[in-house]
GROMACS .gro file of C-alpha atoms in nm:
model
  263
    1UNK     CA    1   4.545  -8.844  -2.772
    2UNK     CA    2   4.750  -8.614  -2.996
    3UNK     CA    3   4.634  -8.263  -3.080
    4UNK     CA    4   4.557  -8.380  -3.433
    5UNK     CA    5   4.349  -8.666  -3.301
    6UNK     CA    6   4.161  -8.446  -3.058
    7UNK     CA    7   4.081  -8.191  -3.325
    8UNK     CA    8   3.964  -8.458  -3.568
    9UNK     CA    9   3.739  -8.605  -3.300
   10UNK     CA   10   3.553  -8.277  -3.263
   11UNK     CA   11   3.572  -8.176  -3.627
   12UNK     CA   12   3.203  -8.229  -3.675
   13UNK     CA   13   3.126  -7.981  -3.399
   14UNK     CA   14   3.351  -7.723  -3.564
   15UNK     CA   15   3.201  -7.746  -3.910
   16UNK     CA   16   3.122  -7.394  -4.020
   17UNK     CA   17   3.266  -7.259  -3.694
   18UNK     CA   18   3.598  -7.136  -3.827
   19UNK     CA   19   3.531  -6.780  -3.730
   20UNK     CA   20   3.858  -6.636  -3.849
   21UNK     CA   21   4.235  -6.644  -3.857
   22UNK     CA   22   4.476  -6.571  -3.575
   23UNK     CA   23   4.840  -6.476  -3.628
   24UNK     CA   24   5.067  -6.567  -3.338
   25UNK     CA   25   5.433  -6.470  -3.309
   26UNK     CA   26   5.667  -6.701  -3.124
   27UNK     CA   27   5.424  -6.981  -3.200
   28UNK     CA   28   5.675  -7.264  -3.204
   29UNK     CA   29   5.702  -7.328  -2.832
   30UNK     CA   30   5.597  -7.222  -2.485
   31UNK     CA   31   5.315  -6.972  -2.451
   32UNK     CA   32   5.289  -6.915  -2.826
   33UNK     CA   33   5.246  -7.285  -2.896
   34UNK     CA   34   4.978  -7.314  -2.627
   35UNK     CA   35   4.791  -7.015  -2.772
   36UNK     CA   36   4.803  -7.170  -3.119
   37UNK     CA   37   4.668  -7.501  -2.992
   38UNK     CA   38   4.386  -7.327  -2.804
   39UNK     CA   39   4.273  -7.131  -3.109
   40UNK     CA   40   4.290  -7.444  -3.322
   41UNK     CA   41   4.056  -7.617  -3.079
   42UNK     CA   42   3.819  -7.322  -3.109
   43UNK     CA   43   3.804  -7.361  -3.486
   44UNK     CA   44   4.042  -7.089  -3.601
   45UNK     CA   45   4.299  -7.099  -3.874
   46UNK     CA   46   4.645  -7.020  -3.738
   47UNK     CA   47   4.930  -6.828  -3.896
   48UNK     CA   48   5.229  -6.945  -3.692
   49UNK     CA   49   5.525  -6.707  -3.701
   50UNK     CA   50   5.865  -6.772  -3.546
   51UNK     CA   51   6.236  -6.803  -3.607
   52UNK     CA   52   6.262  -7.182  -3.586
   53UNK     CA   53   6.088  -7.342  -3.880
   54UNK     CA   54   6.122  -7.694  -3.736
   55UNK     CA   55   5.906  -7.607  -3.434
   56UNK     CA   56   5.649  -7.433  -3.653
   57UNK     CA   57   5.628  -7.735  -3.883
   58UNK     CA   58   5.577  -7.960  -3.581
   59UNK     CA   59   5.274  -7.751  -3.486
   60UNK     CA   60   5.146  -7.771  -3.843
   61UNK     CA   61   5.199  -8.147  -3.867
   62UNK     CA   62   4.998  -8.205  -3.549
   63UNK     CA   63   4.701  -8.001  -3.668
   64UNK     CA   64   4.432  -8.084  -3.923
   65UNK     CA   65   4.539  -8.029  -4.282
   66UNK     CA   66   4.496  -7.677  -4.409
   67UNK     CA   67   4.450  -7.515  -4.069
   68UNK     CA   68   4.805  -7.387  -4.005
   69UNK     CA   69   5.017  -7.161  -4.222
   70UNK     CA   70   5.379  -7.132  -4.105
   71UNK     CA   71   5.601  -6.833  -4.171
   72UNK     CA   72   5.961  -6.823  -4.054
   73UNK     CA   73   6.059  -6.467  -3.966
   74UNK     CA   74   6.288  -6.254  -3.754
   75UNK     CA   75   6.073  -5.971  -3.620
   76UNK     CA   76   6.375  -5.746  -3.570
   77UNK     CA   77   6.399  -5.724  -3.951
   78UNK     CA   78   6.158  -5.491  -4.127
   79UNK     CA   79   6.189  -5.694  -4.449
   80UNK     CA   80   6.055  -6.003  -4.270
   81UNK     CA   81   5.756  -5.808  -4.139
   82UNK     CA   82   5.679  -5.675  -4.486
   83UNK     CA   83   5.699  -6.033  -4.615
   84UNK     CA   84   5.442  -6.148  -4.357
   85UNK     CA   85   5.201  -5.871  -4.451
   86UNK     CA   86   5.244  -5.936  -4.823
   87UNK     CA   87   5.191  -6.309  -4.778
   88UNK     CA   88   4.864  -6.253  -4.593
   89UNK     CA   89   4.733  -5.990  -4.831
   90UNK     CA   90   4.785  -6.235  -5.113
   91UNK     CA   91   4.620  -6.528  -4.934
   92UNK     CA   92   4.242  -6.529  -4.967
   93UNK     CA   93   4.199  -6.812  -4.714
   94UNK     CA   94   4.419  -6.697  -4.426
   95UNK     CA   95   4.474  -6.327  -4.494
   96UNK     CA   96   4.120  -6.212  -4.567
   97UNK     CA   97   3.997  -6.368  -4.244
   98UNK     CA   98   4.264  -6.225  -4.011
   99UNK     CA   99   4.076  -6.126  -3.699
  100UNK     CA  100   4.327  -6.173  -3.416
  101UNK     CA  101   4.692  -6.075  -3.382
  102UNK     CA  102   4.884  -6.205  -3.080
  103UNK     CA  103   5.218  -6.031  -3.026
  104UNK     CA  104   5.381  -6.298  -2.813
  105UNK     CA  105   5.741  -6.338  -2.933
  106UNK     CA  106   6.002  -6.200  -2.699
  107UNK     CA  107   6.340  -6.245  -2.537
  108UNK     CA  108   6.442  -6.224  -2.173
  109UNK     CA  109   6.784  -6.106  -2.061
  110UNK     CA  110   6.860  -6.091  -1.690
  111UNK     CA  111   7.089  -5.796  -1.622
  112UNK     CA  112   7.110  -5.511  -1.374
  113UNK     CA  113   7.117  -5.156  -1.504
  114UNK     CA  114   7.495  -5.140  -1.459
  115UNK     CA  115   7.535  -5.465  -1.652
  116UNK     CA  116   7.299  -5.377  -1.935
  117UNK     CA  117   7.491  -5.198  -2.207
  118UNK     CA  118   7.340  -5.054  -2.525
  119UNK     CA  119   7.337  -5.394  -2.695
  120UNK     CA  120   7.114  -5.542  -2.423
  121UNK     CA  121   6.867  -5.252  -2.444
  122UNK     CA  122   6.870  -5.252  -2.823
  123UNK     CA  123   6.813  -5.627  -2.858
  124UNK     CA  124   6.523  -5.629  -2.614
  125UNK     CA  125   6.373  -5.314  -2.764
  126UNK     CA  126   6.384  -5.445  -3.119
  127UNK     CA  127   6.237  -5.785  -3.032
  128UNK     CA  128   5.993  -5.710  -2.751
  129UNK     CA  129   5.859  -5.369  -2.856
  130UNK     CA  130   5.960  -5.242  -3.199
  131UNK     CA  131   5.888  -5.576  -3.368
  132UNK     CA  132   5.530  -5.592  -3.235
  133UNK     CA  133   5.477  -5.224  -3.320
  134UNK     CA  134   5.591  -5.275  -3.680
  135UNK     CA  135   5.392  -5.595  -3.727
  136UNK     CA  136   5.076  -5.441  -3.585
  137UNK     CA  137   5.115  -5.137  -3.809
  138UNK     CA  138   5.154  -5.362  -4.113
  139UNK     CA  139   4.847  -5.572  -4.031
  140UNK     CA  140   4.610  -5.299  -3.910
  141UNK     CA  141   4.434  -5.265  -4.249
  142UNK     CA  142   4.328  -5.631  -4.234
  143UNK     CA  143   4.234  -5.608  -3.866
  144UNK     CA  144   4.029  -5.293  -3.922
  145UNK     CA  145   3.851  -5.458  -4.214
  146UNK     CA  146   3.753  -5.751  -3.992
  147UNK     CA  147   3.696  -5.549  -3.669
  148UNK     CA  148   3.969  -5.759  -3.516
  149UNK     CA  149   4.161  -5.786  -3.191
  150UNK     CA  150   4.523  -5.725  -3.094
  151UNK     CA  151   4.652  -5.909  -2.787
  152UNK     CA  152   4.993  -5.805  -2.658
  153UNK     CA  153   5.181  -6.036  -2.424
  154UNK     CA  154   5.367  -5.816  -2.176
  155UNK     CA  155   5.469  -5.920  -1.824
  156UNK     CA  156   5.393  -5.847  -1.461
  157UNK     CA  157   5.747  -5.707  -1.462
  158UNK     CA  158   5.604  -5.429  -1.676
  159UNK     CA  159   5.376  -5.343  -1.383
  160UNK     CA  160   5.613  -5.403  -1.094
  161UNK     CA  161   5.983  -5.447  -1.164
  162UNK     CA  162   6.240  -5.644  -0.969
  163UNK     CA  163   6.618  -5.610  -0.952
  164UNK     CA  164   6.814  -5.752  -1.243
  165UNK     CA  165   6.548  -5.688  -1.508
  166UNK     CA  166   6.604  -5.322  -1.588
  167UNK     CA  167   6.575  -5.325  -1.967
  168UNK     CA  168   6.319  -5.606  -1.990
  169UNK     CA  169   6.087  -5.451  -1.730
  170UNK     CA  170   6.110  -5.102  -1.879
  171UNK     CA  171   6.022  -5.222  -2.227
  172UNK     CA  172   5.737  -5.443  -2.108
  173UNK     CA  173   5.601  -5.137  -1.926
  174UNK     CA  174   5.619  -4.953  -2.258
  175UNK     CA  175   5.420  -5.235  -2.421
  176UNK     CA  176   5.148  -5.202  -2.155
  177UNK     CA  177   5.124  -4.827  -2.216
  178UNK     CA  178   5.128  -4.870  -2.594
  179UNK     CA  179   4.846  -5.126  -2.570
  180UNK     CA  180   4.626  -4.878  -2.384
  181UNK     CA  181   4.702  -4.597  -2.628
  182UNK     CA  182   4.634  -4.819  -2.927
  183UNK     CA  183   4.302  -4.925  -2.774
  184UNK     CA  184   4.192  -4.560  -2.755
  185UNK     CA  185   4.301  -4.484  -3.110
  186UNK     CA  186   4.168  -4.799  -3.277
  187UNK     CA  187   3.842  -4.833  -3.086
  188UNK     CA  188   3.649  -4.603  -3.319
  189UNK     CA  189   3.776  -4.813  -3.610
  190UNK     CA  190   3.643  -5.134  -3.457
  191UNK     CA  191   3.975  -5.286  -3.342
  192UNK     CA  192   4.004  -5.395  -2.979
  193UNK     CA  193   4.340  -5.409  -2.802
  194UNK     CA  194   4.411  -5.593  -2.477
  195UNK     CA  195   4.728  -5.674  -2.287
  196UNK     CA  196   4.811  -5.992  -2.095
  197UNK     CA  197   5.077  -5.975  -1.822
  198UNK     CA  198   5.200  -6.324  -1.728
  199UNK     CA  199   5.398  -6.388  -1.413
  200UNK     CA  200   5.640  -6.678  -1.371
  201UNK     CA  201   5.549  -6.928  -1.642
  202UNK     CA  202   5.731  -7.252  -1.714
  203UNK     CA  203   5.855  -7.199  -2.070
  204UNK     CA  204   6.188  -7.255  -2.250
  205UNK     CA  205   6.265  -6.883  -2.226
  206UNK     CA  206   6.315  -6.926  -1.850
  207UNK     CA  207   6.636  -7.064  -1.700
  208UNK     CA  208   6.444  -7.269  -1.446
  209UNK     CA  209   6.261  -7.456  -1.724
  210UNK     CA  210   6.566  -7.681  -1.753
  211UNK     CA  211   6.606  -7.729  -1.376
  212UNK     CA  212   6.477  -8.021  -1.165
  213UNK     CA  213   6.116  -8.005  -1.051
  214UNK     CA  214   6.233  -7.925  -0.699
  215UNK     CA  215   6.347  -7.583  -0.822
  216UNK     CA  216   6.009  -7.520  -0.981
  217UNK     CA  217   5.835  -7.615  -0.658
  218UNK     CA  218   6.045  -7.356  -0.474
  219UNK     CA  219   5.944  -7.091  -0.724
  220UNK     CA  220   5.584  -7.201  -0.696
  221UNK     CA  221   5.587  -7.125  -0.326
  222UNK     CA  222   5.634  -6.756  -0.408
  223UNK     CA  223   5.282  -6.740  -0.554
  224UNK     CA  224   4.973  -6.713  -0.333
  225UNK     CA  225   4.823  -6.991  -0.544
  226UNK     CA  226   5.125  -7.210  -0.475
  227UNK     CA  227   5.252  -7.292  -0.824
  228UNK     CA  228   5.419  -7.135  -1.123
  229UNK     CA  229   5.218  -7.080  -1.438
  230UNK     CA  230   5.169  -7.312  -1.732
  231UNK     CA  231   5.154  -7.192  -2.094
  232UNK     CA  232   4.794  -7.309  -2.105
  233UNK     CA  233   4.704  -7.061  -1.829
  234UNK     CA  234   4.811  -6.773  -2.052
  235UNK     CA  235   4.649  -6.926  -2.360
  236UNK     CA  236   4.316  -6.937  -2.178
  237UNK     CA  237   4.352  -6.569  -2.087
  238UNK     CA  238   4.428  -6.475  -2.448
  239UNK     CA  239   4.118  -6.660  -2.565
  240UNK     CA  240   3.909  -6.487  -2.299
  241UNK     CA  241   3.999  -6.138  -2.426
  242UNK     CA  242   3.992  -6.222  -2.797
  243UNK     CA  243   3.714  -6.475  -2.840
  244UNK     CA  244   3.335  -6.445  -2.846
  245UNK     CA  245   3.184  -6.273  -2.546
  246UNK     CA  246   3.462  -6.016  -2.507
  247UNK     CA  247   3.325  -5.767  -2.760
  248UNK     CA  248   3.307  -5.483  -2.504
  249UNK     CA  249   3.657  -5.544  -2.369
  250UNK     CA  250   3.940  -5.320  -2.483
  251UNK     CA  251   4.231  -5.144  -2.318
  252UNK     CA  252   4.234  -5.409  -2.045
  253UNK     CA  253   4.559  -5.509  -1.873
  254UNK     CA  254   4.513  -5.858  -1.731
  255UNK     CA  255   4.753  -6.010  -1.478
  256UNK     CA  256   4.791  -6.389  -1.507
  257UNK     CA  257   5.044  -6.455  -1.234
  258UNK     CA  258   4.909  -6.671  -0.953
  259UNK     CA  259   4.891  -6.355  -0.740
  260UNK     CA  260   5.267  -6.294  -0.723
  261UNK     CA  261   5.224  -5.929  -0.817
  262UNK     CA  262   5.045  -5.878  -0.485
  263UNK     CA  263   5.320  -6.006  -0.253
   0.00000   0.00000   0.00000
């Protein structure tokens, strides 16, 4: 059954249960797409943000009518972030109900410190850290109004680096620290902030995504649980820290990595 069909089949159960709107960056594929689909199943409206409009429209076309708003944007550009905020502030259906922001979009560049020149550091910084910072700043008024939640997608490499990931690991570590600081500052204003740190997840951002399954099985053996992650694993974690029942959870840094951070 398609996502649209599944959602229609439970539509009666969701009547009146649309508890808010979630904005997800990098929503067109991989972890972002899985997060969007999970929140749709839970009755949320979704603002899907990404660079590739075709992927965003595919998500929209496979969801019930009126439940997905797509917005093509490059988060390294301040003008695009301002456009997102303006579009939401002027949208009574999606904007007024914004209760969850998921900063998921990111890039991964494998390079040692000697190999990583200023352009590598700048590109990763602008996409993986400065973009989320700017977007969160722009949307905080709506999130504060709705006592909302920010979920930042970092990485276990931000907790324990490995060779060849100098810039990426350093900036994911910065995201972890920023998440904790933001949780302290925004808590009194009713906004919760949590950070998810995925391990090795099979998404298009990874080189091995395009390799034969045998390569993925080899990678899976590195985890105590014996397999690499799926986007749905991370989506479940995001729901667990943003959905009902997590109202006393803020400043948490949650590893979703099959245990690889322990070995």
